[in-house]
XYZ file of C-alpha atoms in Angstrom:
772
model
C 193.260 68.629 147.014
C 192.583 64.970 147.699
C 188.802 63.824 147.844
C 189.368 62.342 151.320
C 186.620 59.677 151.178
C 188.325 57.991 148.124
C 191.829 57.605 149.866
C 191.222 54.132 150.827
C 189.907 53.089 147.496
C 192.903 54.857 145.839
C 195.302 52.717 147.711
C 193.386 49.458 147.186
C 193.155 50.091 143.347
C 196.677 51.055 142.898
C 197.956 48.085 144.874
C 195.807 45.683 142.660
C 196.993 47.295 139.388
C 200.722 47.155 140.760
C 200.995 50.804 140.092
C 204.127 52.444 141.283
C 204.192 54.698 144.397
C 207.108 56.909 145.405
C 208.902 53.774 146.972
C 209.404 52.557 143.455
C 211.803 55.496 142.867
C 215.373 54.558 142.904
C 218.667 56.040 142.081
C 219.643 57.243 139.648
C 216.526 59.387 139.399
C 216.620 59.468 135.466
C 215.852 57.408 132.558
C 218.580 56.616 129.617
C 221.299 55.351 131.905
C 224.195 54.876 129.747
C 225.277 51.856 131.615
C 222.101 50.182 130.395
C 223.003 48.592 127.116
C 219.402 47.976 126.076
C 218.331 51.795 126.076
C 221.604 53.867 125.741
C 221.270 54.039 121.923
C 217.640 54.563 121.644
C 216.564 57.798 119.998
C 214.497 59.019 122.890
C 217.679 59.063 124.980
C 219.693 61.080 122.492
C 219.813 64.707 123.839
C 221.061 65.838 120.296
C 217.616 65.364 118.889
C 214.668 67.586 119.192
C 212.527 66.969 122.271
C 209.519 66.522 119.712
C 211.281 63.630 118.028
C 212.585 61.981 121.388
C 208.883 62.072 122.705
C 207.451 60.614 119.447
C 209.928 57.974 119.374
C 209.379 57.004 123.033
C 205.502 56.874 122.557
C 205.842 54.555 119.441
C 207.772 51.996 121.699
C 204.877 51.825 124.435
C 202.093 49.377 124.616
C 198.527 50.664 125.159
C 198.688 49.493 128.727
C 202.100 51.258 129.460
C 200.769 54.524 127.978
C 197.633 54.206 130.173
C 199.630 53.687 133.342
C 201.642 56.703 132.545
C 198.535 59.002 132.665
C 198.057 59.111 136.463
C 200.046 60.831 139.246
C 202.071 57.734 140.409
C 203.085 56.562 136.914
C 204.422 53.141 136.672
C 207.773 52.000 135.715
C 208.521 50.684 132.226
C 211.416 48.571 133.263
C 212.196 47.274 129.679
C 212.854 50.782 128.668
C 214.803 51.792 131.734
C 212.058 54.267 132.844
C 211.564 54.521 136.598
C 208.272 55.052 138.124
C 207.366 58.641 138.896
C 205.189 60.526 141.396
C 203.991 63.895 139.689
C 202.380 65.156 142.882
C 204.823 67.320 144.711
C 203.741 70.681 146.327
C 205.889 73.887 146.882
C 203.258 76.578 147.630
C 205.592 78.688 149.920
C 208.446 76.132 150.239
C 208.913 72.350 149.494
C 205.960 70.795 151.142
C 205.283 66.969 152.065
C 201.445 67.643 151.532
C 201.834 65.460 148.449
C 203.236 62.033 148.252
C 206.183 63.102 145.916
C 208.033 64.795 148.952
C 209.298 63.042 152.039
C 211.450 64.561 154.716
C 214.089 62.750 156.701
C 217.746 61.686 156.543
C 219.759 64.167 154.767
C 216.814 66.292 154.198
C 215.024 66.784 157.684
C 213.320 70.079 156.492
C 213.131 72.858 154.082
C 212.936 76.666 154.023
C 209.389 77.611 154.878
C 208.488 80.883 153.517
C 205.357 83.140 154.698
C 202.053 81.831 153.466
C 201.247 83.370 149.931
C 198.712 85.859 151.210
C 201.560 87.359 153.483
C 204.155 87.577 150.720
C 201.653 88.971 148.385
C 201.316 91.950 150.667
C 204.862 92.856 150.089
C 203.873 93.995 146.497
C 207.425 93.180 145.411
C 208.037 91.322 142.219
C 211.550 90.575 142.702
C 210.891 89.156 146.106
C 208.352 86.591 144.692
C 210.857 85.393 142.082
C 213.637 85.104 144.349
C 211.476 82.967 146.678
C 210.673 80.764 143.796
C 214.396 80.424 142.948
C 215.091 79.230 146.446
C 212.207 76.840 146.426
C 213.392 75.309 143.177
C 217.028 75.074 144.504
C 215.774 73.124 147.334
C 213.398 71.158 145.218
C 216.293 70.182 142.846
C 218.412 69.274 145.684
C 215.711 66.954 147.215
C 215.118 65.431 143.921
C 218.820 64.680 143.478
C 218.637 63.040 146.881
C 215.524 60.842 146.125
C 213.213 62.901 148.280
C 211.114 64.830 145.952
C 209.805 65.228 142.310
C 210.270 68.036 139.885
C 206.684 68.597 139.151
C 205.329 71.052 141.863
C 201.779 71.650 141.684
C 202.048 75.244 142.921
C 201.181 78.221 142.827
C 197.383 78.621 143.657
C 196.528 81.824 141.849
C 192.626 81.813 142.403
C 190.982 84.921 143.091
C 190.345 85.619 146.932
C 186.814 86.659 145.996
C 185.058 86.016 149.363
C 186.617 86.669 152.730
C 185.350 83.373 154.139
C 187.148 81.187 151.757
C 189.414 78.983 153.806
C 191.975 78.660 151.234
C 192.267 82.312 150.551
C 195.471 82.234 152.659
C 197.094 80.224 149.727
C 196.445 82.883 147.119
C 197.875 86.411 146.255
C 194.605 88.079 147.172
C 191.604 89.636 145.574
C 192.896 91.594 142.729
C 193.449 90.016 139.385
C 196.490 92.293 138.495
C 198.170 91.356 141.814
C 197.574 87.784 141.564
C 198.799 87.957 137.815
C 202.248 89.541 138.767
C 202.703 87.284 141.647
C 201.906 84.142 139.568
C 204.144 85.202 136.743
C 207.271 86.028 138.930
C 206.923 83.038 141.260
C 206.529 80.668 138.243
C 209.650 82.326 136.757
C 211.632 81.779 139.934
C 210.601 78.066 140.069
C 211.112 77.237 136.482
C 214.118 79.285 135.725
C 214.155 82.455 133.815
C 216.220 81.466 130.869
C 215.572 81.503 127.163
C 215.890 77.809 126.569
C 213.085 75.221 126.589
C 214.686 73.480 129.672
C 212.914 73.518 133.106
C 214.508 73.689 136.515
C 211.345 72.512 138.067
C 207.885 72.501 136.279
C 205.401 74.732 138.106
C 201.472 74.344 137.931
C 198.893 77.239 138.284
C 195.774 75.912 139.898
C 192.723 75.670 140.273
C 191.345 76.546 136.887
C 188.759 78.090 137.237
C 186.266 80.134 139.330
C 187.167 77.896 142.150
C 186.867 79.686 145.516
C 184.416 77.643 147.687
C 185.297 74.566 149.582
C 182.754 73.783 152.308
C 180.142 76.493 153.171
C 176.611 76.283 154.373
C 176.085 72.639 153.151
C 177.567 73.408 149.724
C 180.902 71.700 148.957
C 183.481 71.994 146.048
C 182.685 68.525 144.764
C 179.075 69.471 143.889
C 179.217 73.257 143.399
C 178.195 74.548 140.004
C 179.770 78.044 139.688
C 177.510 80.222 137.561
C 179.844 82.780 136.037
C 179.118 85.513 133.547
C 181.535 85.834 130.367
C 182.437 89.123 131.712
C 183.618 88.122 135.121
C 185.382 84.946 133.503
C 187.433 87.285 131.251
C 187.757 90.168 133.708
C 188.479 88.407 136.839
C 188.743 84.471 137.149
C 190.870 83.669 134.249
C 193.229 86.603 134.423
C 195.930 85.193 136.682
C 195.917 81.925 134.862
C 196.525 83.645 131.591
C 199.395 85.641 133.077
C 200.895 82.257 134.275
C 200.811 80.984 130.649
C 201.618 84.183 128.706
C 204.081 85.737 131.135
C 205.140 83.017 133.394
C 205.460 80.362 130.642
C 204.087 77.846 133.183
C 204.472 74.107 132.400
C 201.099 73.059 133.783
C 197.536 74.148 134.644
C 195.368 72.314 137.104
C 191.653 72.134 136.395
C 189.339 72.375 139.575
C 186.734 70.066 141.074
C 183.758 72.356 140.566
C 181.565 72.866 137.501
C 181.405 76.340 135.635
C 178.084 76.965 134.286
C 177.047 73.376 134.279
C 180.221 71.514 133.041
C 183.133 70.131 135.018
C 186.115 72.197 134.341
C 188.302 69.121 133.740
C 185.812 68.047 130.992
C 185.205 71.360 129.506
C 186.672 71.629 126.054
C 186.085 75.325 125.852
C 188.126 75.918 129.071
C 190.827 73.376 128.455
C 191.323 72.707 124.712
C 190.164 76.097 123.296
C 191.372 78.698 125.874
C 194.306 77.087 127.656
C 195.733 75.300 124.475
C 194.069 77.219 121.687
C 194.212 80.878 122.820
C 197.022 80.873 125.353
C 199.335 78.286 123.793
C 200.191 76.370 126.899
C 203.600 74.627 126.361
C 202.881 71.956 128.962
C 200.313 69.612 130.578
C 196.920 69.873 131.963
C 196.388 67.893 135.236
C 193.127 67.252 137.208
C 192.727 68.171 140.778
C 192.989 65.035 142.797
C 190.273 62.694 141.716
C 188.245 65.287 140.088
C 187.795 62.969 137.157
C 186.184 60.582 139.567
C 184.094 63.261 141.086
C 182.302 63.775 137.767
C 180.869 60.371 137.887
C 180.514 59.641 141.709
C 179.591 63.183 143.240
C 178.309 65.123 140.286
C 176.705 62.247 138.268
C 177.846 64.354 135.110
C 178.439 61.160 133.378
C 176.698 57.766 133.009
C 179.728 55.783 133.469
C 183.384 56.046 134.601
C 184.521 55.327 131.002
C 182.364 58.486 130.011
C 184.157 60.727 132.593
C 187.677 59.542 131.226
C 186.635 60.104 127.617
C 185.244 63.531 128.244
C 188.183 64.710 130.214
C 190.891 63.450 127.795
C 189.105 64.559 124.801
C 188.480 67.972 126.488
C 192.238 68.461 126.846
C 193.197 66.822 130.145
C 196.658 65.134 130.158
C 197.355 63.669 133.550
C 194.931 62.400 136.458
C 195.657 62.943 139.935
C 194.032 59.837 140.946
C 193.393 56.330 139.523
C 190.492 56.879 136.955
C 192.537 57.109 133.956
C 194.647 53.987 134.913
C 191.435 52.088 135.532
C 189.046 53.067 132.933
C 190.838 54.390 129.890
C 191.331 51.082 128.140
C 187.627 50.320 128.696
C 186.819 53.716 127.071
C 188.954 52.868 124.064
C 187.404 49.380 123.654
C 183.869 50.918 123.851
C 184.764 53.398 120.989
C 184.352 56.426 123.262
C 188.046 57.318 123.021
C 190.904 56.726 120.473
C 194.459 55.636 121.122
C 195.461 58.821 119.430
C 193.845 60.830 122.296
C 195.909 59.097 124.832
C 198.989 59.752 122.747
C 198.181 63.347 122.655
C 197.961 63.607 126.381
C 201.060 61.407 126.723
C 202.966 63.748 124.369
C 202.305 66.747 126.765
C 203.426 65.233 129.932
C 206.469 63.371 128.374
C 207.377 66.617 126.811
C 207.591 68.297 130.160
C 209.730 65.473 131.582
C 212.115 65.823 128.723
C 212.336 69.597 129.288
C 213.075 68.721 133.018
C 216.052 66.463 131.770
C 214.501 63.381 133.138
C 215.542 61.361 129.999
C 219.055 62.771 129.715
C 220.892 60.036 131.666
C 223.588 61.498 133.959
C 223.767 64.803 131.995
C 221.175 66.035 134.640
C 221.210 69.838 135.142
C 221.522 71.046 138.698
C 223.363 67.782 139.807
C 225.524 69.960 141.939
C 222.535 70.763 144.267
C 222.292 68.389 147.411
C 221.722 68.661 151.213
C 223.986 71.593 151.549
C 221.624 73.730 149.509
C 218.619 73.315 151.715
C 217.989 75.476 154.674
C 221.094 77.507 153.966
C 221.579 80.709 155.987
C 220.891 82.873 152.802
C 217.495 80.893 152.313
C 216.593 81.419 155.820
C 217.523 85.041 155.742
C 215.276 85.440 152.710
C 212.370 83.854 154.652
C 212.830 86.300 157.303
C 213.085 89.270 154.991
C 209.821 88.031 153.178
C 208.014 88.023 156.495
C 209.407 91.539 157.258
C 208.029 92.749 153.920
C 204.714 91.065 154.251
C 203.558 92.371 157.881
C 201.023 95.274 157.359
C 200.758 98.141 159.907
C 197.062 98.946 160.139
C 196.838 101.405 162.810
C 199.426 103.488 164.817
C 197.734 105.888 167.062
C 199.924 108.539 168.329
C 202.899 106.979 166.914
C 202.983 104.459 169.570
C 205.071 102.211 167.403
C 208.070 101.669 167.207
C 208.393 100.450 170.726
C 211.513 101.576 172.642
C 213.935 99.106 174.564
C 214.655 101.955 177.070
C 211.112 102.846 177.822
C 209.540 99.569 177.366
C 211.693 97.300 179.271
C 209.121 94.643 180.017
C 206.639 93.535 177.481
C 203.510 91.460 178.363
C 203.240 88.919 175.432
C 199.694 87.606 175.532
C 197.430 85.676 173.192
C 196.950 81.942 171.763
C 199.079 82.737 168.782
C 201.863 84.427 170.976
C 204.076 81.245 171.299
C 202.974 79.169 168.206
C 205.049 77.464 165.698
C 203.070 75.490 163.109
C 200.432 78.158 162.979
C 202.920 80.446 161.496
C 203.349 78.442 158.335
C 199.641 78.037 157.352
C 198.672 75.166 155.159
C 200.605 73.357 152.344
C 203.778 73.710 154.332
C 206.674 71.209 154.838
C 208.973 70.745 157.779
C 210.516 74.161 158.404
C 214.488 74.604 159.153
C 213.641 76.135 162.444
C 210.901 78.220 164.204
C 211.086 81.760 165.961
C 207.607 82.388 167.686
C 206.526 85.898 168.422
C 207.454 85.357 172.085
C 210.951 84.287 171.257
C 211.324 87.298 168.913
C 210.210 89.854 171.397
C 212.370 88.268 174.132
C 215.387 88.941 172.116
C 214.806 92.706 172.654
C 213.489 92.974 176.059
C 212.307 90.968 179.327
C 208.881 89.380 178.471
C 205.820 88.168 180.760
C 203.910 85.605 178.701
C 200.367 84.427 179.242
C 198.411 82.528 176.662
C 194.940 84.036 177.646
C 192.976 81.312 175.853
C 193.517 77.581 175.259
C 193.905 77.887 171.528
C 192.319 80.269 168.942
C 188.770 78.987 169.532
C 189.004 80.542 173.004
C 186.030 78.942 174.414
C 186.382 80.111 177.942
C 187.833 83.054 180.049
C 189.496 80.898 182.693
C 192.871 82.371 181.834
C 191.731 86.050 181.357
C 192.779 87.135 185.042
C 196.353 86.072 184.598
C 196.511 87.905 181.343
C 195.137 90.865 182.827
C 197.485 90.801 185.604
C 200.584 90.360 183.341
C 199.515 93.488 181.343
C 199.098 95.543 184.559
C 202.986 94.795 185.379
C 204.351 95.453 182.036
C 205.560 98.597 180.180
C 203.794 97.713 177.230
C 201.434 94.897 175.995
C 201.454 92.798 172.632
C 198.422 90.647 172.026
C 198.937 88.036 169.450
C 195.527 86.892 168.375
C 193.782 85.708 165.229
C 193.185 82.339 163.463
C 194.698 79.012 162.596
C 194.018 75.930 160.476
C 191.390 74.907 162.836
C 189.239 77.951 161.642
C 190.315 78.273 157.984
C 191.766 75.874 155.744
C 191.099 73.568 152.739
C 187.619 72.035 153.052
C 186.804 74.583 155.826
C 185.343 78.005 154.985
C 184.522 80.456 157.739
C 180.713 81.454 158.403
C 181.821 84.760 159.920
C 184.618 87.349 160.179
C 184.833 88.017 163.822
C 187.538 86.695 165.992
C 186.675 83.232 167.302
C 185.035 82.505 170.726
C 185.992 84.804 173.540
C 189.096 86.389 171.808
C 187.550 89.840 171.589
C 186.570 89.997 175.169
C 190.226 88.951 175.979
C 191.603 91.821 173.885
C 189.330 94.318 175.406
C 189.816 93.254 178.964
C 193.641 93.095 178.706
C 193.644 96.550 177.035
C 191.866 98.007 179.900
C 194.186 96.390 182.398
C 197.245 97.531 180.501
C 199.391 100.382 181.993
C 201.303 100.980 178.880
C 200.549 101.015 175.111
C 198.670 97.962 173.569
C 199.694 96.439 170.257
C 197.168 93.971 168.608
C 199.010 91.502 166.141
C 196.795 89.401 164.184
C 197.707 86.044 162.438
C 195.358 84.934 159.799
C 194.832 84.239 156.086
C 191.542 85.864 155.744
C 190.379 89.291 156.886
C 188.808 89.786 160.418
C 186.366 92.386 161.506
C 188.459 94.116 164.280
C 186.206 97.271 164.393
C 186.034 97.087 168.146
C 189.867 97.465 168.274
C 190.122 100.180 165.874
C 187.640 102.188 168.087
C 189.292 101.201 171.319
C 191.297 104.151 172.380
C 193.406 101.791 174.556
C 194.617 99.929 171.541
C 197.394 102.034 170.018
C 198.390 99.824 167.068
C 197.361 96.931 165.092
C 199.504 94.735 162.909
C 198.390 92.063 160.451
C 201.153 89.265 160.234
C 199.254 86.810 158.054
C 201.063 83.444 158.570
C 204.441 84.848 158.590
C 206.551 81.601 158.023
C 209.309 79.945 160.066
C 210.902 83.311 160.812
C 207.714 85.151 161.693
C 208.441 85.752 165.344
C 211.642 87.543 164.399
C 209.976 89.670 161.770
C 207.184 90.786 164.169
C 209.505 91.796 166.683
C 211.820 93.683 164.226
C 208.720 95.762 163.305
C 207.573 96.145 166.801
C 210.812 97.749 167.788
C 211.703 99.553 164.582
C 214.422 97.487 163.418
C 212.351 97.123 160.289
C 210.220 99.875 159.007
C 206.918 98.277 157.713
C 205.979 98.903 154.138
C 203.374 96.183 153.234
C 199.802 96.700 151.876
C 196.765 94.626 152.265
C 196.103 92.303 149.313
C 192.395 91.977 150.161
C 189.603 94.057 151.559
C 188.663 93.771 155.069
C 184.994 93.798 155.454
C 182.616 94.323 158.376
C 180.754 91.270 159.652
C 177.538 92.500 158.109
C 178.926 92.161 154.727
C 178.891 88.405 154.691
C 175.216 88.344 156.115
C 174.175 90.069 152.795
C 176.220 87.967 150.306
C 175.923 84.257 149.774
C 179.308 82.637 149.370
C 177.826 80.700 146.460
C 176.995 83.861 144.395
C 179.978 84.289 141.977
C 179.010 87.712 140.622
C 181.639 90.300 141.027
C 179.799 93.505 139.943
C 177.319 94.980 142.297
C 173.684 94.724 141.367
C 171.464 97.229 143.273
C 168.298 95.836 141.843
C 168.620 92.679 144.032
C 170.657 94.318 146.795
C 173.851 92.845 145.831
C 176.705 94.921 146.965
C 179.355 93.487 144.761
C 182.907 91.863 145.587
C 186.455 93.145 146.111
C 187.369 96.806 146.164
C 186.697 97.077 142.389
C 183.076 96.607 142.583
C 182.039 96.876 146.262
C 181.700 100.416 147.645
C 180.312 100.006 151.030
C 181.957 100.398 154.355
C 185.190 98.698 155.083
C 187.393 97.921 158.113
C 190.508 98.257 156.191
C 190.562 98.803 152.305
C 192.574 96.853 149.786
C 195.999 98.344 149.403
C 196.121 99.893 152.809
C 199.183 99.974 154.994
C 200.983 102.449 157.064
C 204.752 103.171 157.652
C 206.945 104.747 160.293
C 207.950 107.468 157.701
C 206.204 109.445 154.966
C 206.358 109.391 151.229
C 205.408 112.018 148.402
C 204.865 110.814 144.866
C 205.398 113.162 142.084
C 204.363 112.592 138.338
C 207.360 113.583 136.264
C 206.080 112.556 132.864
C 203.346 110.633 131.105
C 201.370 110.747 127.741
C 198.192 112.953 127.659
C 196.857 111.936 124.067
C 197.039 108.723 122.452
C 195.935 107.590 119.090
C 194.639 104.044 118.757
C 195.003 102.438 115.245
C 192.093 100.555 113.867
C 193.052 97.539 111.694
C 189.934 97.032 109.454
C 187.118 99.088 107.914
C 184.622 96.738 109.634
C 186.195 97.319 113.022
C 186.037 101.049 112.560
C 182.467 101.074 111.499
C 181.354 98.868 114.462
C 183.558 100.728 116.861
C 182.676 104.341 116.156
C 178.982 103.661 115.626
C 178.210 101.152 118.361
C 180.284 101.414 121.385
C 183.133 104.022 120.791
C 185.574 101.280 122.084
C 188.101 99.360 120.007
C 188.541 95.600 120.349
C 191.906 94.808 121.565
C 191.994 92.308 118.572
C 191.301 95.144 116.082
C 194.334 97.203 117.031
C 198.138 97.213 117.050
C 198.826 96.382 120.699
C 202.669 96.636 120.181
C 202.355 100.417 119.228
C 200.467 101.177 122.412
C 203.167 101.010 125.099
C 203.065 104.143 127.280
C 205.771 105.435 129.554
C 204.896 106.894 133.111
C 207.633 108.231 135.252
C 207.199 109.158 139.026
C 209.468 110.297 141.651
C 208.984 109.109 145.287
C 210.488 111.400 148.008
C 210.952 110.106 151.549
C 209.688 113.309 153.548
C 209.715 111.450 156.997
C 212.357 110.380 159.611
C 213.278 106.929 158.707
C 214.436 105.020 155.738
C 211.866 102.951 154.188
C 210.053 101.208 151.310
C 207.233 102.515 149.372
C 204.925 100.713 146.984
C 203.863 103.009 144.210
C 200.376 101.703 143.076
C 198.864 102.959 139.889
C 195.137 102.598 139.410
C 193.197 103.263 136.236
C 189.475 104.335 135.542
C 187.992 104.165 132.050
C 184.995 105.702 130.212
C 181.991 103.283 130.497
C 181.097 101.660 127.383
C 179.006 98.517 126.380
C 178.355 97.210 129.828
C 181.894 97.450 131.036
C 182.650 98.888 134.360
C 184.462 102.072 135.126
C 185.468 101.158 138.748
C 189.061 102.079 139.750
C 191.341 99.061 139.343
C 195.020 98.365 139.821
C 196.997 98.100 136.738
C 200.771 98.390 137.763
C 202.857 98.750 140.906
C 206.520 98.828 142.089
C 208.248 98.757 145.298
C 211.099 101.170 146.022
C 213.388 101.819 148.960
C 214.046 105.539 149.721
C 216.433 106.962 152.262
C 215.374 109.824 154.497
C 215.423 113.025 152.403
C 216.068 110.981 149.372
C 214.240 110.489 146.076
C 213.702 107.511 143.792
C 212.359 107.353 140.307
C 210.049 104.752 139.016
C 209.382 103.917 135.366
C 206.144 102.184 134.326
C 205.594 100.579 130.922
C 201.808 100.788 130.547
C 200.418 98.532 127.986
C 197.101 100.131 126.621
C 195.666 96.715 125.528
C 196.378 94.965 128.805
C 196.221 97.685 131.399
C 193.702 100.125 129.972
C 191.267 97.856 128.223
C 187.894 96.870 129.751
C 185.638 93.725 129.324
C 182.008 94.201 128.221
C 179.083 91.990 128.985
C 179.934 89.591 126.228
C 183.478 89.053 127.674
C 185.097 91.078 124.922
C 188.139 93.066 125.853
C 187.997 96.862 124.480
C 189.853 99.946 124.654
C 187.388 102.908 125.177
C 187.950 106.041 123.465
C 187.944 109.300 125.647
C 189.323 110.140 129.179
C 191.381 107.521 130.996
C 192.537 108.489 134.436
C 195.493 107.206 136.162
C 195.480 107.358 140.175
C 198.616 107.480 142.203
C 197.802 107.448 145.853
C 195.020 109.463 147.177
C 195.704 112.659 145.625
C 197.561 112.325 142.246
C 195.664 111.987 138.988
C 197.034 111.825 135.439
C 194.565 112.010 132.472
C 195.209 110.395 129.084
C 192.804 110.988 126.133
C 192.436 108.137 123.737
C 191.125 108.626 120.153
C 190.923 106.155 117.192
C 192.481 106.508 113.949
C 192.526 104.299 110.865
C 195.790 102.288 110.884
C 197.219 99.799 108.474
C 194.455 97.680 106.920
C 195.280 93.986 107.121
C 193.611 91.609 104.693
C-alpha cells in the first residue's frame, strides 16, 4: 500500500510536525477517562447521548490545527481533552498482521492466528467459514488493542476483482467473480465488525481498493500512473459490485480509494465515485480513506493538480475523510487559507471518522466493550483448529487419474517429498500476514503419516538450475509414492510485482517431468500459488496421477495438505478463478480493462463470464473422493414483474423489453429454489451447490452464464441434504446494459445447477401500483 519512495519523507515530515506515531499510544487506550477531572463531564464523553451529538460537541471544541492533524492515519494526541494519539493503519487480511504500523508483535502477543490467504479461503465457497474467520480475527484484534499492540481500524478485506491472472495481488482477493467476491466481502466484514443490530462496532473493517484497481507493476506501467479506462457497463456489472455488497450487506465502516485513475480522474478525488456513489447511492455509514500516499500521488506522480493544496482540496471535497499519508496534515491549512477549501469541509470529514471511533467505544472511558479479551484469546486451540479447517476446505483437487488419491499408509509406506515449496513456512501465509502461532510445513504434515525422503530439487521457486535434480530423481525412485510441492511465492507474485507469464518459474517444469519419469509409485503434484499456473504439461503427463492446488494455505497448510493426500479429509473446494493457458496472456494486455469479448479487435474477454476460449481448469472446478447428485425439488416457472409508472411501461415495452430495477417493486420479487443433494459415492463429503443464470439479451447486455448463489453442504454417504435458495430477481437475475443501467429482461431466464440440470423461469411485465 505504501508508496515506497516517500517513506523517508513521511518520517521526516511527521517528525517535524510532532505528529503522533504508535509510540504515543499509552494505556488506557481510550479517551474520556473518568479520573480526568477536566474531561469526565464533557458532553462528548457521555455515553447516554447520541453519537451524533457527542461528535458535534467534540468537533466544536477543536482548533483548526487539531482538526487537521486528526485527518491522517497517525492522528496526533489532543492532550487538553484527554484524547490519545491514534494509528488508524492496521491490517487483518487473513489474520492480524503487522504490515501496517498499528500492529506490533512481541511480549504478551508474540503472534496471531494466520489463516490461509484469501484466494484459498474463497475456494471453500463457504459463507459461514468466512464469517467465522472474521470473528476470530476480530477477537484477536480486540485482545491486542486491549494490550496496546493493535488498533481497531483494520484496512481489510481486499475485494478487488481478480481480473487478470498475472496480477500479483490476486492472492489477496476472493477471485474473479463479482458474486463470489460480494458474498465473501459481506460475510468477512460481518465477522470482523460484529453481526449485531446495534450501531456499535467490534472492529472497523475497510473494503479496498475502490475501484477498478488490479494492476501494480506490469510492462513498464505502474499503479501510481495507470489510468483505468472502464465502461459504465463494466463498472456497474463487475468492478463496483463487491464494494456495493460491502456497504449494503456487510455494513462496512470504511472504503479505501485506490492509487489509479478511472477514466482520467484519481479515484480519491472523484466526487462521482466517492460522494455520489459511496455516500449518496450506497449510504455508507463510515469513513473513506485514501490508499497510502495516494493524495500525494495525484500531485507528485500523476501531475493531476497544479499544487499540493489542490490535491488536498479536490480529495476532501470529493468525499475523502482520512489520509494514509501526510498530505492532509501538511497542506490542508494552506488550502483553507487560499480559499480552495472551507473549514466546514474539514468538519464533514472529521465527523465521519470520529463517528466510527465513537462506534468503536474509543470515547466511552473504561466502559469499553470486549475488555475481557486479552493474551489468552490469541492463538487459542480453537482458533488454530479453525485455521486448519479453513486450509482443508480451501485446497482444490484438480486431477485424480485412476483414483490415485487418497494415498494409503499401508501401501505407501515411504513418500518422496520433493520441491522448493515442500518444507517452507513463510511461503504458506502469502502477503499481508503477521507472525503465525506456529507452522506445519507439507513435509512435516506428510511425515506424521508415513516415512519420508526429502529433497528440495531447486534452490527456491526461481529454480535457476538443475544441480539438485539427480538427488530428487533418486529419492523418487526409492519411494512408494512421490509428492512434488511446487509453485510460486512472494518473489514471483506480490504487491508491486505482477507476473509476465503463467508458467512455472525457471526449471520447475523440467524437475516435475524428470521426477515423474523416475518415480516408481504414483506422483502427486501440489501447487502453492495465489494466481493460476499453466500446468498443461502435468495434466497430459500419464505419470502424474493427481494435482492439488493449495493456494497459500496458512500456518496449518502442511497438515491440511497431508490430510487430503491420505483421505483424512475429503476435498470439496472449487477454483475461484479461471486457469488460462500461457498463450492467453500473449493476446491480452494487462492494461486493457474491458471485461467483454470484442471479436472485432481480436479481444477474447476476461473471466469465465466473457472468455470462451480454451482453459487449463475452469472457474468453479474441483474434484472430490465421492460423488454427488443434485435434484431440483421446486422452483418458480412464471414470474410477473410489476412496473411502477406508465412512462416506465412505455419505455420498457417499446424499447428494450427489459424493466429497470428502479422501476419495479424488488421486495415482491423474491423467488424460492429448493435443491436436494445426494451423496452417491463411498465417502462422506461436502458439496457446493452453485447456481448460474443466463438471461435474454437486451440493450447491449450480456447473456453469458454467471454465478448468482451458492451453498456448501455436508452429506453423509447415501444421505441427502436439502438446500433452500432465496433468489432476488432484482439482484440476481438483472443484467446491466451498455449505459450501466441494471434491468430485468422479460422472457426466459435459465438457472443452471451443475453440468446437467437446468430450470427455466419465464418473466413477464405487468402494470403494478403507480407511484406519484
